[in-house]
Short mmCIF file of C-alpha atoms in Angstrom, two decimals:
data_model
loop_
_atom_site.label_atom_id
_atom_site.label_comp_id
_atom_site.label_asym_id
_atom_site.label_seq_id
_atom_site.Cartn_x
_atom_site.Cartn_y
_atom_site.Cartn_z
CA MET E 1 -0.07 -0.11 0.05
CA ARG E 2 1.30 3.39 -0.88
CA ARG E 3 2.31 5.58 2.02
CA SER E 4 0.58 9.06 1.89
CA SER E 5 2.42 12.34 2.60
CA GLU E 6 2.39 14.03 6.02
CA LEU E 7 -0.13 16.66 6.78
CA SER E 8 1.22 20.29 6.86
CA ASP E 9 0.77 22.40 9.98
CA PHE E 10 -1.69 24.61 8.39
CA GLU E 11 -3.98 21.26 7.66
CA LYS E 12 -3.60 20.09 11.23
CA GLY E 13 -4.67 23.41 12.41
CA ILE E 14 -7.68 23.31 10.27
CA ILE E 15 -8.58 19.92 12.25
CA ILE E 16 -7.97 21.25 15.42
CA GLY E 17 -10.15 24.48 14.79
CA TYR E 18 -12.95 21.95 13.68
CA HIS E 19 -12.52 20.15 16.95
CA LYS E 20 -12.79 23.23 18.97
CA CYS E 21 -15.91 24.33 17.37
CA GLY E 22 -17.60 20.84 18.74
CA ARG E 23 -17.53 19.03 15.33
CA SER E 24 -17.27 15.29 15.61
CA LEU E 25 -14.62 12.94 14.10
CA ARG E 26 -16.83 11.59 11.72
CA ASP E 27 -17.81 14.96 10.52
CA ILE E 28 -14.37 16.31 10.23
CA SER E 29 -13.29 13.42 8.15
CA SER E 30 -15.89 13.70 5.87
CA ASP E 31 -15.71 17.66 5.31
CA LEU E 32 -11.99 17.66 4.84
CA LYS E 33 -11.64 14.32 2.99
CA TYR E 34 -8.98 12.95 5.56
CA PRO E 35 -9.01 9.47 7.12
CA LYS E 36 -10.56 9.19 10.45
CA SER E 37 -7.28 7.77 11.99
CA THR E 38 -5.46 11.00 10.60
CA VAL E 39 -7.89 13.14 12.45
CA THR E 40 -7.92 11.14 15.57
CA TYR E 41 -3.94 11.12 15.62
CA ALA E 42 -3.87 14.98 15.10
CA ILE E 43 -6.40 15.76 17.95
CA LYS E 44 -4.75 13.20 20.41
CA LYS E 45 -1.36 14.81 19.69
CA TRP E 46 -2.73 18.22 20.30
CA LYS E 47 -4.48 17.28 23.67
CA VAL E 48 -1.29 15.37 25.05
CA SER E 49 1.41 17.90 24.09
CA GLY E 50 -0.36 21.26 23.23
CA ASP E 51 1.14 21.29 19.82
CA CYS E 52 0.51 19.55 16.67
CA ARG E 53 3.27 21.13 14.35
CA ASN E 54 5.49 18.47 12.48
CA VAL E 55 8.87 18.14 14.29
CA PRO E 56 12.06 18.22 11.85
CA ARG E 57 13.63 14.78 11.25
CA VAL E 58 17.32 14.01 11.64
CA GLY E 59 18.89 13.44 8.12
CA ARG E 60 16.59 13.44 4.98
CA PRO E 61 14.25 10.46 3.88
CA THR E 62 15.52 7.88 1.79
CA LYS E 63 14.89 8.26 -1.89
CA LEU E 64 13.42 4.45 -2.40
CA GLY E 65 10.74 3.01 -0.24
CA ASP E 66 9.87 -0.38 0.09
CA ARG E 67 8.13 -0.73 -3.06
CA GLY E 68 11.17 0.85 -5.04
CA ARG E 69 13.47 -1.54 -3.53
CA ARG E 70 11.40 -4.49 -4.60
CA VAL E 71 11.07 -3.08 -8.00
CA PHE E 72 14.75 -2.56 -8.00
CA THR E 73 15.85 -6.25 -6.96
CA ARG E 74 13.14 -7.48 -9.63
CA GLU E 75 14.86 -5.70 -12.46
CA ILE E 76 18.42 -6.79 -11.46
CA ARG E 77 17.38 -10.32 -11.05
CA LYS E 78 16.03 -10.34 -14.75
CA ASN E 79 19.59 -10.02 -16.03
CA ARG E 80 22.72 -9.78 -13.74
CA THR E 81 25.17 -9.10 -16.45
CA LEU E 82 23.78 -5.65 -17.34
CA PRO E 83 26.07 -2.73 -16.78
CA MET E 84 24.89 -0.59 -13.94
CA PRO E 85 23.60 2.67 -16.27
CA LEU E 86 21.42 0.19 -18.33
CA ILE E 87 20.14 -1.07 -14.95
CA HIS E 88 19.49 2.55 -13.64
CA GLU E 89 17.76 3.56 -17.03
CA GLU E 90 15.34 0.53 -16.79
CA PHE E 91 14.63 0.98 -13.15
CA GLN E 92 13.70 4.77 -13.82
CA GLN E 93 11.51 3.62 -16.92
CA VAL E 94 9.54 1.02 -14.68
CA SER E 95 9.21 2.73 -11.38
CA GLY E 96 9.05 6.27 -12.65
CA SER E 97 11.35 7.66 -9.89
CA ILE E 98 14.51 9.81 -10.51
CA VAL E 99 17.35 8.57 -8.72
CA SER E 100 21.17 9.13 -9.19
CA MET E 101 23.75 6.21 -10.16
CA ASN E 102 25.43 6.54 -6.52
CA THR E 103 21.87 5.64 -5.14
CA ILE E 104 21.76 2.53 -7.66
CA ARG E 105 25.02 1.28 -6.53
CA LYS E 106 24.37 1.74 -2.98
CA GLU E 107 21.12 -0.26 -2.85
CA ALA E 108 22.75 -2.82 -5.09
CA HIS E 109 25.51 -3.44 -2.50
CA LEU E 110 22.87 -3.42 0.27
CA HIS E 111 20.81 -6.16 -1.30
CA GLY E 112 24.12 -8.34 -1.89
CA PHE E 113 24.49 -7.44 -5.50
CA HIS E 114 28.13 -6.93 -6.42
CA GLY E 115 30.22 -6.68 -9.65
CA ARG E 116 32.44 -9.57 -10.09
CA ALA E 117 35.27 -9.87 -12.97
CA ALA E 118 37.51 -13.09 -13.42
CA ALA E 119 40.98 -12.85 -12.07
CA HIS E 120 43.67 -11.80 -14.65
CA LYS E 121 46.31 -14.26 -14.83
CA PRO E 122 49.25 -13.20 -17.54
CA LEU E 123 51.34 -15.91 -16.68
CA ILE E 124 49.19 -18.81 -17.98
CA THR E 125 50.78 -20.03 -21.25
CA LYS E 126 48.79 -21.23 -24.52
CA SER E 127 49.89 -24.82 -23.72
CA ASN E 128 48.57 -24.76 -20.01
CA ARG E 129 45.12 -23.30 -21.24
CA ALA E 130 44.98 -25.92 -23.99
CA ALA E 131 45.47 -28.50 -21.15
CA ARG E 132 43.09 -26.99 -18.76
CA GLU E 133 40.22 -26.89 -21.75
CA ARG E 134 41.17 -30.69 -22.47
CA GLU E 135 40.76 -31.52 -18.84
CA LYS E 136 37.40 -29.97 -18.58
CA ARG E 137 36.17 -31.81 -21.93
CA ILE E 138 37.58 -35.11 -20.36
CA LYS E 139 35.70 -34.49 -17.16
CA ALA E 140 32.56 -33.28 -18.78
CA PHE E 141 32.57 -36.67 -20.94
CA LEU E 142 33.22 -38.73 -18.01
CA ARG E 143 30.11 -37.20 -15.94
CA ARG E 144 27.77 -37.58 -19.09
CA SER E 145 29.09 -41.22 -19.50
CA PHE E 146 29.06 -42.34 -15.76
CA HIS E 147 26.63 -40.05 -14.11
CA CYS E 148 27.20 -40.44 -10.51
CA ILE E 149 28.01 -43.38 -8.26
CA THR E 150 24.74 -44.53 -6.27
CA GLY E 151 26.86 -46.31 -3.79
CA ALA E 152 24.48 -49.53 -3.72
CA GLN E 153 26.33 -52.75 -4.36
CA LYS E 154 24.51 -55.03 -6.86
CA PRO E 155 25.93 -58.29 -8.47
CA ILE E 156 27.70 -58.03 -11.54
CA SER E 157 27.55 -60.56 -14.35
CA GLU E 158 30.70 -62.04 -15.95
CA ALA E 159 29.88 -60.16 -19.30
CA ASP E 160 29.80 -56.87 -17.46
CA ARG E 161 33.19 -57.50 -15.81
CA GLN E 162 34.75 -58.27 -19.34
CA ARG E 163 33.33 -54.97 -20.75
CA PRO E 164 36.11 -52.15 -21.32
CA LEU E 165 35.90 -49.55 -18.72
CA PHE E 166 37.20 -45.87 -19.10
CA ILE E 167 39.21 -44.61 -16.23
CA TYR E 168 40.55 -40.93 -15.85
CA SER E 169 44.24 -40.68 -15.01
CA SER E 170 44.12 -37.45 -12.78
CA HIS E 171 47.61 -38.11 -11.20
CA LYS E 172 49.51 -37.48 -14.30
CA PRO E 173 50.84 -34.13 -15.67
CA LEU E 174 48.62 -31.95 -17.71
CA LYS E 175 50.64 -32.84 -20.87
CA GLN E 176 49.90 -36.53 -20.22
CA LEU E 177 46.21 -36.38 -19.48
CA ARG E 178 44.12 -39.04 -21.38
CA VAL E 179 41.37 -41.40 -21.00
CA GLU E 180 42.53 -44.92 -20.66
CA SER E 181 40.62 -48.14 -21.49
CA HIS E 182 41.17 -51.12 -19.06
CA PRO E 183 39.44 -54.42 -18.64
CA ASN E 184 37.08 -54.90 -16.09
CA PRO E 185 38.81 -57.29 -13.45
CA PHE E 186 39.44 -54.01 -11.34
CA LEU E 187 35.55 -54.28 -10.64
CA LYS E 188 36.23 -57.53 -8.56
CA LYS E 189 37.83 -55.30 -5.83
CA LYS E 190 34.62 -52.89 -5.72
CA ASP E 191 31.51 -53.62 -7.52
CA PHE E 192 29.80 -50.27 -7.83
CA VAL E 193 27.10 -49.40 -10.35
CA THR E 194 26.29 -46.04 -11.93
CA ALA E 195 22.75 -44.55 -11.94
CA SER E 196 22.27 -46.13 -15.33
CA GLY E 197 23.09 -49.70 -14.15
CA HIS E 198 26.71 -49.82 -15.76
CA PRO E 199 29.61 -50.82 -13.81
CA VAL E 200 32.29 -48.06 -12.91
CA ILE E 201 35.40 -47.23 -10.87
CA SER E 202 35.26 -43.84 -8.97
CA SER E 203 38.38 -41.87 -9.78
CA GLY E 204 37.67 -38.44 -8.25
CA ILE E 205 35.45 -37.40 -10.88
CA GLY E 206 32.72 -35.08 -9.55
CA LYS E 207 34.13 -34.73 -5.97
#
């Protein structure tokens, strides 16, 4: 619900004048088009303190209210990779409020949205970069092929034991990374199966 602005000193004086003339709260509310709770608050404050003027606040009010903050977080979550000037422009178009770039940055940091960039590593050579990419492709292939280990031990037939099995050699240097094919007698040590039902040996993939 939208928060209404505070009544001025003149408007509160009119309410007190109506009250001194003996008008009821309902009549004052209907004549001045103010909520009954607002009229009651102004009269009660005048009776208790003898003054109904607005007290100056410490600092200035925030530019964004609760609704503005919800709109802002919703706009950021649509696309977090957008630069801050575009987010600033879209937010002003959607909300209709005029705020500065500093306000947008502060609100983004308060809500946990921070800019992140990849670390610059100039000492990585082309061969190391190629080896890392090759290692990623091997791991992705093994994840797609073997899925994940369920941990449930099931009896494995001799035909499954003789089937070739791919094992990832993670202990070797980057230049010697490869996927090796071994016969399945290794399964006699630990007969695990994958989610698809095929036997597999765990070699650190996915951990």
